[in-house]
């Protein structure tokens, strides 16, 4: 068999990193992607780097219930592209994507599918799969998306050490295929307050509540309420600003500044790219934050703070600051 190379593309990493390069934040809705052009540039790059023909490009992404949407269907129909889908969890997180990549790396290496594997990802969880693939004689090269400054974006140090080589995707190719979405400015929707409750007619006096002897006896025998097992870290009420409750507000001035910068960039990207309907949906969901925006906040904060797994305090301060910043601007 002739020698070949294969590509394994973590779409979540690729698109979030490309969005960060183009818009300053990982919010995927802030970019428009020419997938055919982007995938073609990856194939050409792998062929040129290895000097071998490309056997196949594996595209890993998440889908609702594992069912591809229209865009993913089109990607799967491209030449030499194999679509591999995970699913979204209850809270919107990716499920099964890293596992699929890792299993494919090891199985394809064991079967001698190709001689060189190009991995487009930065995920620390793939380190062991890379090392296992190398045991079977495969060379593994990690391809990273370059930042605007030309540095590799969001690649775990463990993954860098495990890989045979770290290289960057051509930044010009990313810029040609990934464009910033910039819609004409639209006014922020105004939340409509609920209608007031109808007033009781003046001719019908309110009847006082009369407690019976049975009510008094039951109240005397009722046990004291149990202390709560958990506390609310972020609170918001109608007409009042959100607040982070005690115990979640530590972090220092530098950390708070980085959190503020992350929130500012994500909110600006959302406002520049969102439609009027999407802005209204955000208002209606308050105090919840849509999955995509929340994911961008967490990913960007993890990158800015250089913390792989953000603790609950940072997560709540990010979400609280988002609504504070939303009300300020």
mmCIF file of C-alpha atoms in Angstrom:
data_model
loop_
_atom_site.group_PDB
_atom_site.id
_atom_site.type_symbol
_atom_site.label_atom_id
_atom_site.label_comp_id
_atom_site.label_asym_id
_atom_site.label_seq_id
_atom_site.Cartn_x
_atom_site.Cartn_y
_atom_site.Cartn_z
ATOM 1 C CA UNK A 1 0.000 0.000 0.000
ATOM 2 C CA UNK A 2 1.193 3.493 -0.752
ATOM 3 C CA UNK A 3 1.846 5.888 2.112
ATOM 4 C CA UNK A 4 -0.934 8.330 3.003
ATOM 5 C CA UNK A 5 -1.792 10.933 5.622
ATOM 6 C CA UNK A 6 -5.098 11.551 7.423
ATOM 7 C CA UNK A 7 -6.639 14.548 9.164
ATOM 8 C CA UNK A 8 -8.655 14.554 12.390
ATOM 9 C CA UNK A 9 -10.422 17.888 12.863
ATOM 10 C CA UNK A 10 -12.066 18.926 16.127
ATOM 11 C CA UNK A 11 -14.593 21.397 14.668
ATOM 12 C CA UNK A 12 -15.262 22.947 18.079
ATOM 13 C CA UNK A 13 -11.597 23.856 18.483
ATOM 14 C CA UNK A 14 -11.113 24.920 14.868
ATOM 15 C CA UNK A 15 -14.111 27.256 14.721
ATOM 16 C CA UNK A 16 -13.695 28.704 18.218
ATOM 17 C CA UNK A 17 -10.022 29.443 17.550
ATOM 18 C CA UNK A 18 -10.784 30.882 14.099
ATOM 19 C CA UNK A 19 -13.487 33.087 15.616
ATOM 20 C CA UNK A 20 -11.013 34.301 18.246
ATOM 21 C CA UNK A 21 -8.515 35.168 15.507
ATOM 22 C CA UNK A 22 -11.094 37.081 13.475
ATOM 23 C CA UNK A 23 -13.330 38.685 16.141
ATOM 24 C CA UNK A 24 -11.379 38.477 19.407
ATOM 25 C CA UNK A 25 -13.799 35.997 20.985
ATOM 26 C CA UNK A 26 -14.719 32.339 20.467
ATOM 27 C CA UNK A 27 -18.434 33.062 19.861
ATOM 28 C CA UNK A 28 -19.164 30.982 16.740
ATOM 29 C CA UNK A 29 -22.228 32.985 15.723
ATOM 30 C CA UNK A 30 -19.917 35.977 15.226
ATOM 31 C CA UNK A 31 -18.347 34.435 12.096
ATOM 32 C CA UNK A 32 -19.409 33.185 8.685
ATOM 33 C CA UNK A 33 -17.462 30.136 7.481
ATOM 34 C CA UNK A 34 -16.904 28.912 3.944
ATOM 35 C CA UNK A 35 -16.521 25.272 4.990
ATOM 36 C CA UNK A 36 -15.603 23.948 1.554
ATOM 37 C CA UNK A 37 -12.772 26.466 1.258
ATOM 38 C CA UNK A 38 -11.559 25.886 4.824
ATOM 39 C CA UNK A 39 -11.536 22.083 4.485
ATOM 40 C CA UNK A 40 -9.841 22.277 1.082
ATOM 41 C CA UNK A 41 -7.070 24.423 2.570
ATOM 42 C CA UNK A 42 -6.553 21.889 5.393
ATOM 43 C CA UNK A 43 -6.282 19.018 2.903
ATOM 44 C CA UNK A 44 -3.833 20.956 0.726
ATOM 45 C CA UNK A 45 -1.753 21.866 3.786
ATOM 46 C CA UNK A 46 -1.545 18.245 4.997
ATOM 47 C CA UNK A 47 -0.562 17.046 1.516
ATOM 48 C CA UNK A 48 2.157 19.686 1.216
ATOM 49 C CA UNK A 49 3.564 19.098 4.730
ATOM 50 C CA UNK A 50 3.706 15.307 4.484
ATOM 51 C CA UNK A 51 4.428 14.877 0.784
ATOM 52 C CA UNK A 52 1.731 12.180 0.751
ATOM 53 C CA UNK A 53 -1.783 11.986 -0.641
ATOM 54 C CA UNK A 54 -4.600 12.524 1.863
ATOM 55 C CA UNK A 55 -6.594 9.400 2.597
ATOM 56 C CA UNK A 56 -9.437 11.119 4.413
ATOM 57 C CA UNK A 57 -10.401 14.100 6.579
ATOM 58 C CA UNK A 58 -12.470 13.234 9.665
ATOM 59 C CA UNK A 59 -14.708 16.084 10.860
ATOM 60 C CA UNK A 60 -15.849 15.860 14.496
ATOM 61 C CA UNK A 61 -18.668 18.032 15.809
ATOM 62 C CA UNK A 62 -21.721 17.913 18.091
ATOM 63 C CA UNK A 63 -25.330 17.649 16.948
ATOM 64 C CA UNK A 64 -28.663 17.578 18.708
ATOM 65 C CA UNK A 65 -29.397 13.902 19.470
ATOM 66 C CA UNK A 66 -26.475 13.034 17.184
ATOM 67 C CA UNK A 67 -28.502 14.004 14.084
ATOM 68 C CA UNK A 68 -26.638 16.274 11.609
ATOM 69 C CA UNK A 69 -28.116 19.647 10.744
ATOM 70 C CA UNK A 70 -28.246 20.988 7.179
ATOM 71 C CA UNK A 71 -24.748 22.502 7.357
ATOM 72 C CA UNK A 72 -23.220 19.314 8.741
ATOM 73 C CA UNK A 73 -24.936 17.318 6.005
ATOM 74 C CA UNK A 74 -23.243 19.499 3.390
ATOM 75 C CA UNK A 75 -19.865 19.068 5.102
ATOM 76 C CA UNK A 76 -20.291 15.291 5.109
ATOM 77 C CA UNK A 77 -20.960 15.338 1.364
ATOM 78 C CA UNK A 78 -17.615 16.990 0.550
ATOM 79 C CA UNK A 79 -14.952 14.881 -1.127
ATOM 80 C CA UNK A 80 -12.811 12.744 1.242
ATOM 81 C CA UNK A 81 -14.680 14.033 4.329
ATOM 82 C CA UNK A 82 -15.995 11.638 6.970
ATOM 83 C CA UNK A 83 -18.548 13.223 9.321
ATOM 84 C CA UNK A 84 -18.284 12.027 12.925
ATOM 85 C CA UNK A 85 -20.858 13.450 15.343
ATOM 86 C CA UNK A 86 -21.202 13.543 19.098
ATOM 87 C CA UNK A 87 -24.185 15.044 20.843
ATOM 88 C CA UNK A 88 -25.121 17.839 23.221
ATOM 89 C CA UNK A 89 -25.565 17.073 26.900
ATOM 90 C CA UNK A 90 -28.354 18.307 29.169
ATOM 91 C CA UNK A 91 -26.498 21.557 29.855
ATOM 92 C CA UNK A 92 -25.396 22.074 26.245
ATOM 93 C CA UNK A 93 -21.883 20.661 26.629
ATOM 94 C CA UNK A 94 -20.266 18.419 24.009
ATOM 95 C CA UNK A 95 -20.629 14.698 24.607
ATOM 96 C CA UNK A 96 -18.684 11.967 22.846
ATOM 97 C CA UNK A 97 -16.582 14.143 20.525
ATOM 98 C CA UNK A 98 -13.231 13.685 22.289
ATOM 99 C CA UNK A 99 -13.958 10.005 22.771
ATOM 100 C CA UNK A 100 -14.652 9.513 19.058
ATOM 101 C CA UNK A 101 -11.436 11.293 18.089
ATOM 102 C CA UNK A 102 -9.385 9.267 20.546
ATOM 103 C CA UNK A 103 -10.876 5.934 19.508
ATOM 104 C CA UNK A 104 -10.379 6.693 15.820
ATOM 105 C CA UNK A 105 -6.747 7.735 16.332
ATOM 106 C CA UNK A 106 -5.921 4.478 18.106
ATOM 107 C CA UNK A 107 -7.957 2.183 15.842
ATOM 108 C CA UNK A 108 -6.634 3.729 12.625
ATOM 109 C CA UNK A 109 -3.062 3.596 13.908
ATOM 110 C CA UNK A 110 -3.461 -0.051 14.890
ATOM 111 C CA UNK A 111 -4.845 -0.870 11.441
ATOM 112 C CA UNK A 112 -2.129 1.072 9.615
ATOM 113 C CA UNK A 113 -4.640 3.327 7.855
ATOM 114 C CA UNK A 114 -2.064 6.079 7.301
ATOM 115 C CA UNK A 115 1.543 6.901 8.162
ATOM 116 C CA UNK A 116 1.025 10.495 9.347
ATOM 117 C CA UNK A 117 -1.922 11.807 11.356
ATOM 118 C CA UNK A 118 -2.636 15.537 11.415
ATOM 119 C CA UNK A 119 -4.680 16.456 14.497
ATOM 120 C CA UNK A 120 -6.451 19.835 14.471
ATOM 121 C CA UNK A 121 -7.232 20.224 18.159
ATOM 122 C CA UNK A 122 -5.821 21.564 21.389
ATOM 123 C CA UNK A 123 -7.642 19.336 23.856
ATOM 124 C CA UNK A 124 -5.645 17.943 26.759
ATOM 125 C CA UNK A 125 -7.922 14.879 26.863
ATOM 126 C CA UNK A 126 -6.456 13.608 23.577
ATOM 127 C CA UNK A 127 -2.915 13.291 24.959
ATOM 128 C CA UNK A 128 -3.154 9.598 25.847
ATOM 129 C CA UNK A 129 -4.775 8.718 22.497
ATOM 130 C CA UNK A 130 -1.909 10.438 20.659
ATOM 131 C CA UNK A 131 0.661 8.486 22.654
ATOM 132 C CA UNK A 132 -1.162 5.197 22.018
ATOM 133 C CA UNK A 133 -1.301 5.907 18.272
ATOM 134 C CA UNK A 134 2.438 6.553 18.261
ATOM 135 C CA UNK A 135 3.044 3.124 19.812
ATOM 136 C CA UNK A 136 1.773 1.643 16.531
ATOM 137 C CA UNK A 137 4.328 3.561 14.466
ATOM 138 C CA UNK A 138 2.235 6.573 13.425
ATOM 139 C CA UNK A 139 3.597 10.103 13.389
ATOM 140 C CA UNK A 140 1.159 12.589 14.928
ATOM 141 C CA UNK A 141 1.390 16.296 14.055
ATOM 142 C CA UNK A 142 -0.815 18.806 15.881
ATOM 143 C CA UNK A 143 -2.049 21.640 13.666
ATOM 144 C CA UNK A 144 -3.088 24.759 15.594
ATOM 145 C CA UNK A 145 -4.950 27.869 14.533
ATOM 146 C CA UNK A 146 -2.614 30.865 14.808
ATOM 147 C CA UNK A 147 -3.651 33.936 16.761
ATOM 148 C CA UNK A 148 -3.477 37.376 15.188
ATOM 149 C CA UNK A 149 0.041 37.574 16.680
ATOM 150 C CA UNK A 150 1.023 34.274 15.008
ATOM 151 C CA UNK A 151 1.092 32.074 18.150
ATOM 152 C CA UNK A 152 -0.635 28.698 18.411
ATOM 153 C CA UNK A 153 -4.032 29.191 20.002
ATOM 154 C CA UNK A 154 -5.398 27.067 22.835
ATOM 155 C CA UNK A 155 -3.198 23.960 22.635
ATOM 156 C CA UNK A 156 -2.618 22.031 25.858
ATOM 157 C CA UNK A 157 1.002 21.751 26.970
ATOM 158 C CA UNK A 158 0.544 18.027 27.577
ATOM 159 C CA UNK A 159 -0.679 17.600 23.993
ATOM 160 C CA UNK A 160 2.276 19.586 22.647
ATOM 161 C CA UNK A 161 4.721 17.358 24.544
ATOM 162 C CA UNK A 162 3.007 14.176 23.341
ATOM 163 C CA UNK A 163 2.833 15.141 19.659
ATOM 164 C CA UNK A 164 5.740 14.614 17.281
ATOM 165 C CA UNK A 165 5.407 18.169 16.047
ATOM 166 C CA UNK A 166 3.340 21.331 16.533
ATOM 167 C CA UNK A 167 2.669 23.468 13.496
ATOM 168 C CA UNK A 168 0.266 26.267 12.629
ATOM 169 C CA UNK A 169 -2.409 26.304 9.960
ATOM 170 C CA UNK A 170 -1.805 29.027 7.377
ATOM 171 C CA UNK A 171 -3.358 32.156 8.861
ATOM 172 C CA UNK A 172 -4.120 33.583 5.427
ATOM 173 C CA UNK A 173 -6.152 30.465 4.599
ATOM 174 C CA UNK A 174 -8.179 30.906 7.795
ATOM 175 C CA UNK A 175 -8.797 34.577 7.024
ATOM 176 C CA UNK A 176 -9.942 33.733 3.507
ATOM 177 C CA UNK A 177 -12.519 31.204 4.707
ATOM 178 C CA UNK A 178 -13.683 32.773 7.983
ATOM 179 C CA UNK A 179 -15.304 36.200 7.902
ATOM 180 C CA UNK A 180 -16.649 38.353 10.703
ATOM 181 C CA UNK A 181 -20.438 38.802 10.764
ATOM 182 C CA UNK A 182 -21.258 42.494 11.007
ATOM 183 C CA UNK A 183 -24.970 43.274 10.847
ATOM 184 C CA UNK A 184 -26.414 46.808 10.694
ATOM 185 C CA UNK A 185 -27.015 48.010 14.272
ATOM 186 C CA UNK A 186 -30.492 47.354 15.636
ATOM 187 C CA UNK A 187 -31.989 48.822 18.805
ATOM 188 C CA UNK A 188 -32.005 46.636 21.886
ATOM 189 C CA UNK A 189 -35.455 45.168 22.547
ATOM 190 C CA UNK A 190 -37.332 46.641 25.480
ATOM 191 C CA UNK A 191 -38.691 44.094 27.907
ATOM 192 C CA UNK A 192 -42.462 44.450 28.233
ATOM 193 C CA UNK A 193 -43.580 44.341 31.909
ATOM 194 C CA UNK A 194 -46.439 41.983 32.752
ATOM 195 C CA UNK A 195 -49.899 43.589 32.983
ATOM 196 C CA UNK A 196 -50.943 44.627 36.504
ATOM 197 C CA UNK A 197 -53.299 42.372 38.401
ATOM 198 C CA UNK A 198 -56.924 43.542 38.264
ATOM 199 C CA UNK A 199 -57.971 45.564 41.289
ATOM 200 C CA UNK A 200 -60.575 44.123 43.631
ATOM 201 C CA UNK A 201 -63.925 45.924 43.239
ATOM 202 C CA UNK A 202 -64.477 48.480 45.969
ATOM 203 C CA UNK A 203 -67.968 47.107 46.660
ATOM 204 C CA UNK A 204 -66.565 43.708 47.692
ATOM 205 C CA UNK A 205 -64.520 44.018 50.884
ATOM 206 C CA UNK A 206 -61.610 41.638 51.322
ATOM 207 C CA UNK A 207 -62.373 38.836 53.725
ATOM 208 C CA UNK A 208 -59.819 38.400 56.495
ATOM 209 C CA UNK A 209 -58.189 35.012 56.854
ATOM 210 C CA UNK A 210 -59.445 33.283 59.967
ATOM 211 C CA UNK A 211 -57.250 30.575 61.497
ATOM 212 C CA UNK A 212 -59.097 27.693 63.099
ATOM 213 C CA UNK A 213 -57.965 25.850 66.276
ATOM 214 C CA UNK A 214 -56.795 22.979 64.033
ATOM 215 C CA UNK A 215 -54.527 25.397 62.107
ATOM 216 C CA UNK A 216 -52.968 26.665 65.346
ATOM 217 C CA UNK A 217 -52.349 23.137 66.599
ATOM 218 C CA UNK A 218 -50.683 22.081 63.320
ATOM 219 C CA UNK A 219 -48.426 25.144 63.342
ATOM 220 C CA UNK A 220 -47.288 24.407 66.882
ATOM 221 C CA UNK A 221 -46.287 20.837 65.929
ATOM 222 C CA UNK A 222 -44.530 21.596 62.614
ATOM 223 C CA UNK A 223 -40.721 21.053 62.693
ATOM 224 C CA UNK A 224 -38.274 23.878 62.121
ATOM 225 C CA UNK A 225 -37.165 24.264 58.494
ATOM 226 C CA UNK A 226 -33.968 22.453 57.511
ATOM 227 C CA UNK A 227 -30.942 24.509 56.454
ATOM 228 C CA UNK A 228 -30.438 24.575 52.656
ATOM 229 C CA UNK A 229 -27.933 22.133 51.154
ATOM 230 C CA UNK A 230 -26.768 24.675 48.577
ATOM 231 C CA UNK A 231 -26.699 28.433 48.138
ATOM 232 C CA UNK A 232 -27.612 30.645 45.244
ATOM 233 C CA UNK A 233 -24.433 32.184 43.886
ATOM 234 C CA UNK A 234 -26.025 34.479 41.325
ATOM 235 C CA UNK A 235 -29.287 36.286 41.946
ATOM 236 C CA UNK A 236 -31.369 38.590 39.793
ATOM 237 C CA UNK A 237 -34.859 39.991 40.216
ATOM 238 C CA UNK A 238 -37.095 42.083 38.008
ATOM 239 C CA UNK A 239 -36.013 45.715 38.069
ATOM 240 C CA UNK A 240 -32.835 44.974 40.050
ATOM 241 C CA UNK A 241 -29.249 44.349 38.898
ATOM 242 C CA UNK A 242 -27.806 40.858 39.258
ATOM 243 C CA UNK A 243 -25.431 40.198 42.135
ATOM 244 C CA UNK A 244 -22.906 37.559 43.084
ATOM 245 C CA UNK A 245 -23.612 36.314 46.589
ATOM 246 C CA UNK A 246 -20.942 36.113 49.337
ATOM 247 C CA UNK A 247 -18.390 33.359 48.861
ATOM 248 C CA UNK A 248 -18.191 33.731 45.051
ATOM 249 C CA UNK A 249 -16.645 37.202 44.764
ATOM 250 C CA UNK A 250 -12.936 36.545 45.379
ATOM 251 C CA UNK A 251 -10.283 36.643 42.718
ATOM 252 C CA UNK A 252 -8.172 39.791 42.845
ATOM 253 C CA UNK A 253 -8.002 42.911 40.701
ATOM 254 C CA UNK A 254 -6.075 41.324 37.798
ATOM 255 C CA UNK A 255 -8.477 38.405 37.539
ATOM 256 C CA UNK A 256 -11.485 40.701 37.685
ATOM 257 C CA UNK A 257 -10.013 42.849 34.910
ATOM 258 C CA UNK A 258 -9.515 39.803 32.687
ATOM 259 C CA UNK A 259 -13.081 38.635 33.371
ATOM 260 C CA UNK A 260 -14.343 42.111 32.475
ATOM 261 C CA UNK A 261 -12.381 42.087 29.194
ATOM 262 C CA UNK A 262 -13.708 38.638 28.251
ATOM 263 C CA UNK A 263 -17.316 39.666 28.916
ATOM 264 C CA UNK A 264 -16.876 42.914 26.972
ATOM 265 C CA UNK A 265 -15.570 41.096 23.875
ATOM 266 C CA UNK A 266 -18.229 38.379 23.908
ATOM 267 C CA UNK A 267 -21.044 40.887 24.388
ATOM 268 C CA UNK A 268 -19.694 43.125 21.609
ATOM 269 C CA UNK A 269 -19.436 40.164 19.214
ATOM 270 C CA UNK A 270 -22.984 39.090 20.022
ATOM 271 C CA UNK A 271 -24.408 42.567 19.468
ATOM 272 C CA UNK A 272 -22.582 42.959 16.155
ATOM 273 C CA UNK A 273 -23.715 39.606 14.764
ATOM 274 C CA UNK A 274 -27.115 38.894 16.378
ATOM 275 C CA UNK A 275 -30.453 39.508 14.692
ATOM 276 C CA UNK A 276 -33.244 41.432 16.406
ATOM 277 C CA UNK A 277 -34.997 38.108 17.147
ATOM 278 C CA UNK A 278 -31.851 36.674 18.778
ATOM 279 C CA UNK A 279 -31.494 39.766 20.952
ATOM 280 C CA UNK A 280 -35.117 39.447 22.028
ATOM 281 C CA UNK A 281 -34.578 35.757 22.853
ATOM 282 C CA UNK A 282 -31.646 36.725 25.063
ATOM 283 C CA UNK A 283 -33.830 39.205 26.938
ATOM 284 C CA UNK A 284 -36.585 36.653 27.422
ATOM 285 C CA UNK A 285 -34.154 34.035 28.750
ATOM 286 C CA UNK A 286 -32.755 36.324 31.430
ATOM 287 C CA UNK A 287 -31.196 35.563 33.918
ATOM 288 C CA UNK A 288 -30.201 32.411 31.983
ATOM 289 C CA UNK A 289 -27.531 32.809 29.298
ATOM 290 C CA UNK A 290 -27.904 30.913 25.997
ATOM 291 C CA UNK A 291 -25.643 27.885 25.590
ATOM 292 C CA UNK A 292 -23.464 29.331 22.839
ATOM 293 C CA UNK A 293 -22.804 32.623 24.650
ATOM 294 C CA UNK A 294 -22.159 30.867 27.946
ATOM 295 C CA UNK A 295 -19.740 28.476 26.258
ATOM 296 C CA UNK A 296 -17.831 31.377 24.679
ATOM 297 C CA UNK A 297 -17.584 33.124 28.057
ATOM 298 C CA UNK A 298 -16.167 30.011 29.716
ATOM 299 C CA UNK A 299 -13.774 29.150 26.877
ATOM 300 C CA UNK A 300 -12.436 32.695 26.542
ATOM 301 C CA UNK A 301 -12.047 33.064 30.309
ATOM 302 C CA UNK A 302 -10.188 29.753 30.508
ATOM 303 C CA UNK A 303 -7.811 30.978 27.804
ATOM 304 C CA UNK A 304 -7.374 34.447 29.332
ATOM 305 C CA UNK A 305 -6.849 33.195 32.881
ATOM 306 C CA UNK A 306 -4.776 30.157 31.802
ATOM 307 C CA UNK A 307 -7.016 27.907 33.910
ATOM 308 C CA UNK A 308 -8.096 24.666 32.228
ATOM 309 C CA UNK A 309 -11.024 23.956 34.589
ATOM 310 C CA UNK A 310 -12.770 27.075 35.887
ATOM 311 C CA UNK A 311 -14.135 26.858 39.429
ATOM 312 C CA UNK A 312 -17.717 27.759 40.306
ATOM 313 C CA UNK A 313 -16.738 31.165 41.672
ATOM 314 C CA UNK A 314 -15.262 32.291 38.353
ATOM 315 C CA UNK A 315 -18.210 30.845 36.428
ATOM 316 C CA UNK A 316 -20.745 32.777 38.494
ATOM 317 C CA UNK A 317 -18.743 36.015 38.306
ATOM 318 C CA UNK A 318 -18.579 35.683 34.520
ATOM 319 C CA UNK A 319 -22.358 35.260 34.250
ATOM 320 C CA UNK A 320 -23.109 38.005 36.726
ATOM 321 C CA UNK A 321 -20.732 40.407 34.973
ATOM 322 C CA UNK A 322 -22.358 39.598 31.624
ATOM 323 C CA UNK A 323 -25.724 40.971 32.725
ATOM 324 C CA UNK A 324 -24.117 43.907 34.528
ATOM 325 C CA UNK A 325 -22.230 44.822 31.356
ATOM 326 C CA UNK A 326 -25.358 44.252 29.274
ATOM 327 C CA UNK A 327 -27.235 46.837 31.374
ATOM 328 C CA UNK A 328 -24.332 49.303 31.285
ATOM 329 C CA UNK A 329 -24.096 49.482 27.476
#
